[in-house]
Amino acid sequence: MLKKALIRCLDTFSGNIPLPLLQKLSRHQLLILFYHTVSDYNLPHIKHLYQIRNRKLFCKDLDYLLKYYKPIDLHQLIDHVEKNKPIPKTSIFLTFDDGLSECYHVIAPILKQKGIPATFFINSDFIDNKALMFRYKASFLIEKLKGEKNIDLLLKKHFKNYQLPYSNIKDSLLSVRWHQQALLDELALETGIEFNAFLQKQKPYLDTNQIKEMILDGFTFGSHSQNHPTYSKLNIDEQISQTLSSQEFTTNNFTLNYKVFAFPFTDAFVSKAFFERILEKEGFQLTFGGAGLKHELIKGHLQRFGMENSKLKTAQKMIHTEFCYYIIKSLFRKNIIQRD
Ligand SMILES: [Zn+2]
């Protein structure tokens, strides 16, 4: 709540502070961003989760970023972190999570045209439209069921079977967590909604051939777990297994000579032991979180700032505000992530 109020306040003036000054004050040479997708269409599986950019806004974001930043690719970033190789004073690294098909149809052509490299993080269970992530199921159900007669009564009954509270269709379906996702399948079955038909018709995810083509174009790929759980809710063996299995799929299918991983949802409360195993023993070069501008003490783990919080805000406003927020936090040493 306090954070939201502070962000709102910073939004009113952050755009007037020159970015080079914010970069200097924050001592942040490298900005890492993440998006999921870019589309001019209504995407029912995403609509209720985050506010994606359309083509025009995305191009505007990139034009703004290119004014102040030099884009770097994954290999430059790995060399920088591993071997201290220098990168431009103001570098930007772009990433995209979840392996959605617009990465191929919309994002890659725009990035190619502007000469911007990027890394895409994929879930091994979903590529080739094998299954739909549970959050996408929730958004899809909300879109299809909202306004239906007696829907609240029906949902209430099913939520009760799972001993979950029910308030309204949107909030309640969005509150369903990874380990409760059978409830979403049950609701789909009961209401005649077929996720598989949607997967086959819409093809929301990238397929193997599209990924191969993107790799030939110079884009890089990393893993994002098998099926997108919240890592802090898994025990360490499950965390490791989700990470290694998804990376094995990515390495084997696309013969990659690097291993990078981005956490699904959040890396909050993930222990040092996970990073020791993945970065030191399993040979991953880098791992990524999504906590915004934050300083990580673990070498090889980097934080990214998400660009899909508001369609109404320009990249300038979002990034300037994030820098101001970081600088304020650093006064109280709240800008550093501590792990057990
Ligand atoms: Zn994700």
PDB file of C-alpha atoms in Angstrom, residues 49-237:
ATOM      1  CA  LEU A  49      -3.255 -10.836 -15.472  1.00  0.00           C
ATOM      2  CA  TYR A  50      -1.141  -7.957 -16.703  1.00  0.00           C
ATOM      3  CA  GLN A  51      -1.307  -4.943 -18.947  1.00  0.00           C
ATOM      4  CA  ILE A  52       0.625  -5.750 -22.068  1.00  0.00           C
ATOM      5  CA  ARG A  53       1.924  -3.237 -24.620  1.00  0.00           C
ATOM      6  CA  ASN A  54       0.524  -3.054 -28.134  1.00  0.00           C
ATOM      7  CA  ARG A  55       2.900  -2.769 -31.109  1.00  0.00           C
ATOM      8  CA  LYS A  56       2.849   1.002 -31.100  1.00  0.00           C
ATOM      9  CA  LEU A  57       3.581   1.334 -27.378  1.00  0.00           C
ATOM     10  CA  PHE A  58       6.270  -1.339 -27.529  1.00  0.00           C
ATOM     11  CA  CYS A  59       8.021   0.445 -30.407  1.00  0.00           C
ATOM     12  CA  LYS A  60       7.783   3.692 -28.428  1.00  0.00           C
ATOM     13  CA  ASP A  61       9.354   1.956 -25.410  1.00  0.00           C
ATOM     14  CA  LEU A  62      12.220   0.736 -27.572  1.00  0.00           C
ATOM     15  CA  ASP A  63      12.812   4.090 -29.244  1.00  0.00           C
ATOM     16  CA  TYR A  64      13.002   5.739 -25.833  1.00  0.00           C
ATOM     17  CA  LEU A  65      15.370   3.079 -24.495  1.00  0.00           C
ATOM     18  CA  LEU A  66      17.643   3.251 -27.544  1.00  0.00           C
ATOM     19  CA  LYS A  67      18.058   6.968 -26.962  1.00  0.00           C
ATOM     20  CA  TYR A  68      19.745   6.361 -23.604  1.00  0.00           C
ATOM     21  CA  TYR A  69      20.947   2.772 -23.652  1.00  0.00           C
ATOM     22  CA  LYS A  70      23.094   0.411 -25.706  1.00  0.00           C
ATOM     23  CA  PRO A  71      21.455  -3.010 -26.008  1.00  0.00           C
ATOM     24  CA  ILE A  72      23.690  -5.978 -25.141  1.00  0.00           C
ATOM     25  CA  ASP A  73      23.157  -9.667 -25.857  1.00  0.00           C
ATOM     26  CA  LEU A  74      23.263 -12.652 -23.523  1.00  0.00           C
ATOM     27  CA  HIS A  75      26.870 -13.572 -24.359  1.00  0.00           C
ATOM     28  CA  GLN A  76      28.078 -10.042 -23.561  1.00  0.00           C
ATOM     29  CA  LEU A  77      26.140 -10.182 -20.291  1.00  0.00           C
ATOM     30  CA  ILE A  78      27.582 -13.582 -19.345  1.00  0.00           C
ATOM     31  CA  ASP A  79      31.141 -12.392 -20.116  1.00  0.00           C
ATOM     32  CA  HIS A  80      30.510  -9.245 -18.106  1.00  0.00           C
ATOM     33  CA  VAL A  81      29.291 -11.119 -15.022  1.00  0.00           C
ATOM     34  CA  GLU A  82      31.686 -14.079 -15.255  1.00  0.00           C
ATOM     35  CA  LYS A  83      34.860 -12.418 -16.510  1.00  0.00           C
ATOM     36  CA  ASN A  84      34.265  -8.762 -15.697  1.00  0.00           C
ATOM     37  CA  LYS A  85      34.430  -7.870 -19.394  1.00  0.00           C
ATOM     38  CA  PRO A  86      33.316  -4.261 -19.818  1.00  0.00           C
ATOM     39  CA  ILE A  87      29.884  -3.372 -21.210  1.00  0.00           C
ATOM     40  CA  PRO A  88      28.760   0.091 -22.353  1.00  0.00           C
ATOM     41  CA  LYS A  89      28.260   2.583 -19.515  1.00  0.00           C
ATOM     42  CA  THR A  90      24.499   2.456 -19.976  1.00  0.00           C
ATOM     43  CA  SER A  91      23.560  -1.026 -21.121  1.00  0.00           C
ATOM     44  CA  ILE A  92      20.162  -2.580 -21.540  1.00  0.00           C
ATOM     45  CA  PHE A  93      19.308  -6.252 -21.713  1.00  0.00           C
ATOM     46  CA  LEU A  94      15.845  -7.330 -22.868  1.00  0.00           C
ATOM     47  CA  THR A  95      14.077 -10.533 -21.831  1.00  0.00           C
ATOM     48  CA  PHE A  96      10.665 -12.101 -22.471  1.00  0.00           C
ATOM     49  CA  ASP A  97       9.044 -14.749 -20.258  1.00  0.00           C
ATOM     50  CA  ASP A  98       6.675 -17.675 -20.854  1.00  0.00           C
ATOM     51  CA  GLY A  99       7.428 -18.386 -24.552  1.00  0.00           C
ATOM     52  CA  LEU A 100       4.260 -16.867 -26.008  1.00  0.00           C
ATOM     53  CA  SER A 101       3.729 -17.037 -29.762  1.00  0.00           C
ATOM     54  CA  GLU A 102       3.745 -13.242 -30.219  1.00  0.00           C
ATOM     55  CA  CYS A 103       7.471 -13.477 -29.452  1.00  0.00           C
ATOM     56  CA  TYR A 104       7.811 -14.980 -32.932  1.00  0.00           C
ATOM     57  CA  HIS A 105       5.038 -13.125 -34.775  1.00  0.00           C
ATOM     58  CA  VAL A 106       5.377  -9.638 -33.317  1.00  0.00           C
ATOM     59  CA  ILE A 107       8.357  -9.111 -31.018  1.00  0.00           C
ATOM     60  CA  ALA A 108      11.208 -10.779 -32.954  1.00  0.00           C
ATOM     61  CA  PRO A 109      10.484  -8.899 -36.219  1.00  0.00           C
ATOM     62  CA  ILE A 110      10.433  -5.545 -34.385  1.00  0.00           C
ATOM     63  CA  LEU A 111      13.651  -6.322 -32.478  1.00  0.00           C
ATOM     64  CA  LYS A 112      15.356  -7.531 -35.662  1.00  0.00           C
ATOM     65  CA  GLN A 113      14.417  -4.381 -37.483  1.00  0.00           C
ATOM     66  CA  LYS A 114      15.808  -2.219 -34.680  1.00  0.00           C
ATOM     67  CA  GLY A 115      18.895  -4.419 -34.175  1.00  0.00           C
ATOM     68  CA  ILE A 116      18.104  -5.296 -30.553  1.00  0.00           C
ATOM     69  CA  PRO A 117      19.126  -8.688 -29.138  1.00  0.00           C
ATOM     70  CA  ALA A 118      16.948 -10.469 -26.567  1.00  0.00           C
ATOM     71  CA  THR A 119      16.601 -13.626 -24.499  1.00  0.00           C
ATOM     72  CA  PHE A 120      13.371 -15.613 -24.228  1.00  0.00           C
ATOM     73  CA  PHE A 121      12.561 -17.847 -21.245  1.00  0.00           C
ATOM     74  CA  ILE A 122      10.354 -20.870 -21.925  1.00  0.00           C
ATOM     75  CA  ASN A 123       8.409 -23.462 -19.907  1.00  0.00           C
ATOM     76  CA  SER A 124       9.124 -26.992 -21.135  1.00  0.00           C
ATOM     77  CA  ASP A 125       5.572 -28.248 -20.402  1.00  0.00           C
ATOM     78  CA  PHE A 126       3.908 -25.579 -22.563  1.00  0.00           C
ATOM     79  CA  ILE A 127       6.071 -25.174 -25.686  1.00  0.00           C
ATOM     80  CA  ASP A 128       4.309 -26.558 -28.803  1.00  0.00           C
ATOM     81  CA  ASN A 129       0.978 -25.788 -27.102  1.00  0.00           C
ATOM     82  CA  LYS A 130       1.070 -28.976 -25.029  1.00  0.00           C
ATOM     83  CA  ALA A 131      -0.712 -27.338 -22.067  1.00  0.00           C
ATOM     84  CA  LEU A 132      -1.812 -23.960 -20.746  1.00  0.00           C
ATOM     85  CA  MET A 133      -0.251 -22.357 -17.653  1.00  0.00           C
ATOM     86  CA  PHE A 134      -2.677 -22.253 -14.704  1.00  0.00           C
ATOM     87  CA  ARG A 135      -2.729 -18.439 -14.516  1.00  0.00           C
ATOM     88  CA  TYR A 136      -3.625 -18.293 -18.205  1.00  0.00           C
ATOM     89  CA  LYS A 137      -6.404 -20.804 -17.502  1.00  0.00           C
ATOM     90  CA  ALA A 138      -7.723 -18.515 -14.757  1.00  0.00           C
ATOM     91  CA  SER A 139      -7.746 -15.455 -17.031  1.00  0.00           C
ATOM     92  CA  PHE A 140      -9.362 -17.454 -19.837  1.00  0.00           C
ATOM     93  CA  LEU A 141     -12.111 -18.720 -17.501  1.00  0.00           C
ATOM     94  CA  ILE A 142     -12.822 -15.203 -16.210  1.00  0.00           C
ATOM     95  CA  GLU A 143     -13.123 -13.916 -19.775  1.00  0.00           C
ATOM     96  CA  LYS A 144     -15.459 -16.735 -20.836  1.00  0.00           C
ATOM     97  CA  LEU A 145     -17.605 -17.013 -17.695  1.00  0.00           C
ATOM     98  CA  LYS A 146     -18.059 -13.433 -16.476  1.00  0.00           C
ATOM     99  CA  GLY A 147     -21.659 -12.305 -16.747  1.00  0.00           C
ATOM    100  CA  GLU A 148     -22.975 -15.874 -17.111  1.00  0.00           C
ATOM    101  CA  LYS A 149     -26.190 -16.547 -15.242  1.00  0.00           C
ATOM    102  CA  ASN A 150     -25.803 -18.170 -11.813  1.00  0.00           C
ATOM    103  CA  ILE A 151     -22.042 -18.395 -12.282  1.00  0.00           C
ATOM    104  CA  ASP A 152     -21.282 -17.148  -8.755  1.00  0.00           C
ATOM    105  CA  LEU A 153     -23.384 -19.909  -7.234  1.00  0.00           C
ATOM    106  CA  LEU A 154     -21.621 -22.572  -9.259  1.00  0.00           C
ATOM    107  CA  LEU A 155     -18.136 -21.243  -8.542  1.00  0.00           C
ATOM    108  CA  LYS A 156     -18.908 -20.871  -4.841  1.00  0.00           C
ATOM    109  CA  LYS A 157     -19.770 -24.569  -4.661  1.00  0.00           C
ATOM    110  CA  HIS A 158     -16.508 -25.627  -6.302  1.00  0.00           C
ATOM    111  CA  PHE A 159     -14.388 -23.261  -4.220  1.00  0.00           C
ATOM    112  CA  LYS A 160     -16.033 -24.712  -1.109  1.00  0.00           C
ATOM    113  CA  ASN A 161     -14.987 -28.218  -2.172  1.00  0.00           C
ATOM    114  CA  TYR A 162     -11.394 -26.961  -2.135  1.00  0.00           C
ATOM    115  CA  GLN A 163     -11.960 -25.158   1.172  1.00  0.00           C
ATOM    116  CA  LEU A 164     -11.242 -21.850  -0.521  1.00  0.00           C
ATOM    117  CA  PRO A 165     -13.179 -18.626   0.105  1.00  0.00           C
ATOM    118  CA  TYR A 166     -15.179 -17.159  -2.793  1.00  0.00           C
ATOM    119  CA  SER A 167     -15.819 -13.438  -3.252  1.00  0.00           C
ATOM    120  CA  ASN A 168     -16.268 -12.726  -6.977  1.00  0.00           C
ATOM    121  CA  ILE A 169     -15.309 -14.427 -10.211  1.00  0.00           C
ATOM    122  CA  LYS A 170     -12.254 -12.335 -11.000  1.00  0.00           C
ATOM    123  CA  ASP A 171     -10.599 -12.046  -7.583  1.00  0.00           C
ATOM    124  CA  SER A 172     -11.368 -15.639  -6.652  1.00  0.00           C
ATOM    125  CA  LEU A 173     -10.142 -17.248  -9.872  1.00  0.00           C
ATOM    126  CA  LEU A 174      -6.982 -15.132  -9.726  1.00  0.00           C
ATOM    127  CA  SER A 175      -6.387 -16.272  -6.139  1.00  0.00           C
ATOM    128  CA  VAL A 176      -6.087 -19.942  -7.187  1.00  0.00           C
ATOM    129  CA  ARG A 177      -2.472 -21.031  -6.694  1.00  0.00           C
ATOM    130  CA  TRP A 178      -0.314 -23.550  -8.541  1.00  0.00           C
ATOM    131  CA  HIS A 179      -1.009 -26.457  -6.155  1.00  0.00           C
ATOM    132  CA  GLN A 180      -4.775 -25.800  -6.376  1.00  0.00           C
ATOM    133  CA  GLN A 181      -4.936 -25.708 -10.179  1.00  0.00           C
ATOM    134  CA  ALA A 182      -7.063 -28.873 -10.427  1.00  0.00           C
ATOM    135  CA  LEU A 183      -9.915 -26.578  -9.395  1.00  0.00           C
ATOM    136  CA  LEU A 184      -9.523 -24.627 -12.650  1.00  0.00           C
ATOM    137  CA  ASP A 185      -9.664 -27.835 -14.711  1.00  0.00           C
ATOM    138  CA  GLU A 186     -12.734 -28.940 -12.768  1.00  0.00           C
ATOM    139  CA  LEU A 187     -14.467 -25.606 -13.457  1.00  0.00           C
ATOM    140  CA  ALA A 188     -13.624 -25.805 -17.156  1.00  0.00           C
ATOM    141  CA  LEU A 189     -15.063 -29.303 -17.365  1.00  0.00           C
ATOM    142  CA  GLU A 190     -18.230 -28.276 -15.540  1.00  0.00           C
ATOM    143  CA  THR A 191     -18.797 -25.216 -17.760  1.00  0.00           C
ATOM    144  CA  GLY A 192     -17.815 -26.869 -21.048  1.00  0.00           C
ATOM    145  CA  ILE A 193     -14.714 -24.741 -21.614  1.00  0.00           C
ATOM    146  CA  GLU A 194     -11.971 -26.597 -23.459  1.00  0.00           C
ATOM    147  CA  PHE A 195      -8.428 -25.389 -22.865  1.00  0.00           C
ATOM    148  CA  ASN A 196      -7.136 -27.870 -25.443  1.00  0.00           C
ATOM    149  CA  ALA A 197      -9.375 -26.469 -28.161  1.00  0.00           C
ATOM    150  CA  PHE A 198      -8.030 -22.993 -27.345  1.00  0.00           C
ATOM    151  CA  LEU A 199      -4.435 -24.283 -27.448  1.00  0.00           C
ATOM    152  CA  GLN A 200      -4.990 -25.897 -30.846  1.00  0.00           C
ATOM    153  CA  LYS A 201      -6.890 -23.013 -32.387  1.00  0.00           C
ATOM    154  CA  GLN A 202      -5.163 -19.946 -30.971  1.00  0.00           C
ATOM    155  CA  LYS A 203      -1.698 -21.505 -30.483  1.00  0.00           C
ATOM    156  CA  PRO A 204      -0.739 -19.120 -27.668  1.00  0.00           C
ATOM    157  CA  TYR A 205       2.752 -20.618 -27.242  1.00  0.00           C
ATOM    158  CA  LEU A 206       5.816 -20.794 -29.464  1.00  0.00           C
ATOM    159  CA  ASP A 207       6.461 -24.068 -31.238  1.00  0.00           C
ATOM    160  CA  THR A 208       9.790 -25.833 -31.725  1.00  0.00           C
ATOM    161  CA  ASN A 209      10.270 -24.641 -35.312  1.00  0.00           C
ATOM    162  CA  GLN A 210       9.581 -21.019 -34.431  1.00  0.00           C
ATOM    163  CA  ILE A 211      12.158 -21.204 -31.641  1.00  0.00           C
ATOM    164  CA  LYS A 212      14.728 -22.765 -34.002  1.00  0.00           C
ATOM    165  CA  GLU A 213      14.132 -19.975 -36.494  1.00  0.00           C
ATOM    166  CA  MET A 214      14.533 -17.327 -33.786  1.00  0.00           C
ATOM    167  CA  ILE A 215      17.818 -18.920 -32.679  1.00  0.00           C
ATOM    168  CA  LEU A 216      19.083 -18.764 -36.291  1.00  0.00           C
ATOM    169  CA  ASP A 217      18.214 -15.072 -36.180  1.00  0.00           C
ATOM    170  CA  GLY A 218      20.537 -14.662 -33.182  1.00  0.00           C
ATOM    171  CA  PHE A 219      18.027 -14.659 -30.311  1.00  0.00           C
ATOM    172  CA  THR A 220      18.869 -16.668 -27.190  1.00  0.00           C
ATOM    173  CA  PHE A 221      16.698 -18.938 -25.045  1.00  0.00           C
ATOM    174  CA  GLY A 222      16.650 -19.950 -21.408  1.00  0.00           C
ATOM    175  CA  SER A 223      14.483 -22.021 -19.102  1.00  0.00           C
ATOM    176  CA  HIS A 224      11.601 -20.797 -16.946  1.00  0.00           C
ATOM    177  CA  SER A 225      10.685 -24.056 -15.073  1.00  0.00           C
ATOM    178  CA  GLN A 226       8.542 -26.933 -16.353  1.00  0.00           C
ATOM    179  CA  ASN A 227       5.096 -25.612 -15.477  1.00  0.00           C
ATOM    180  CA  HIS A 228       5.473 -22.258 -13.736  1.00  0.00           C
ATOM    181  CA  PRO A 229       5.153 -22.906  -9.979  1.00  0.00           C
ATOM    182  CA  THR A 230       5.911 -20.365  -7.255  1.00  0.00           C
ATOM    183  CA  TYR A 231       9.367 -21.508  -6.172  1.00  0.00           C
ATOM    184  CA  SER A 232       9.038 -20.488  -2.528  1.00  0.00           C
ATOM    185  CA  LYS A 233       6.131 -22.955  -2.200  1.00  0.00           C
ATOM    186  CA  LEU A 234       8.285 -25.884  -3.387  1.00  0.00           C
ATOM    187  CA  ASN A 235      10.914 -27.682  -1.364  1.00  0.00           C
ATOM    188  CA  ILE A 236      14.485 -27.365  -2.605  1.00  0.00           C
ATOM    189  CA  ASP A 237      14.481 -30.746  -4.379  1.00  0.00           C
TER     190      ASP A 237
END
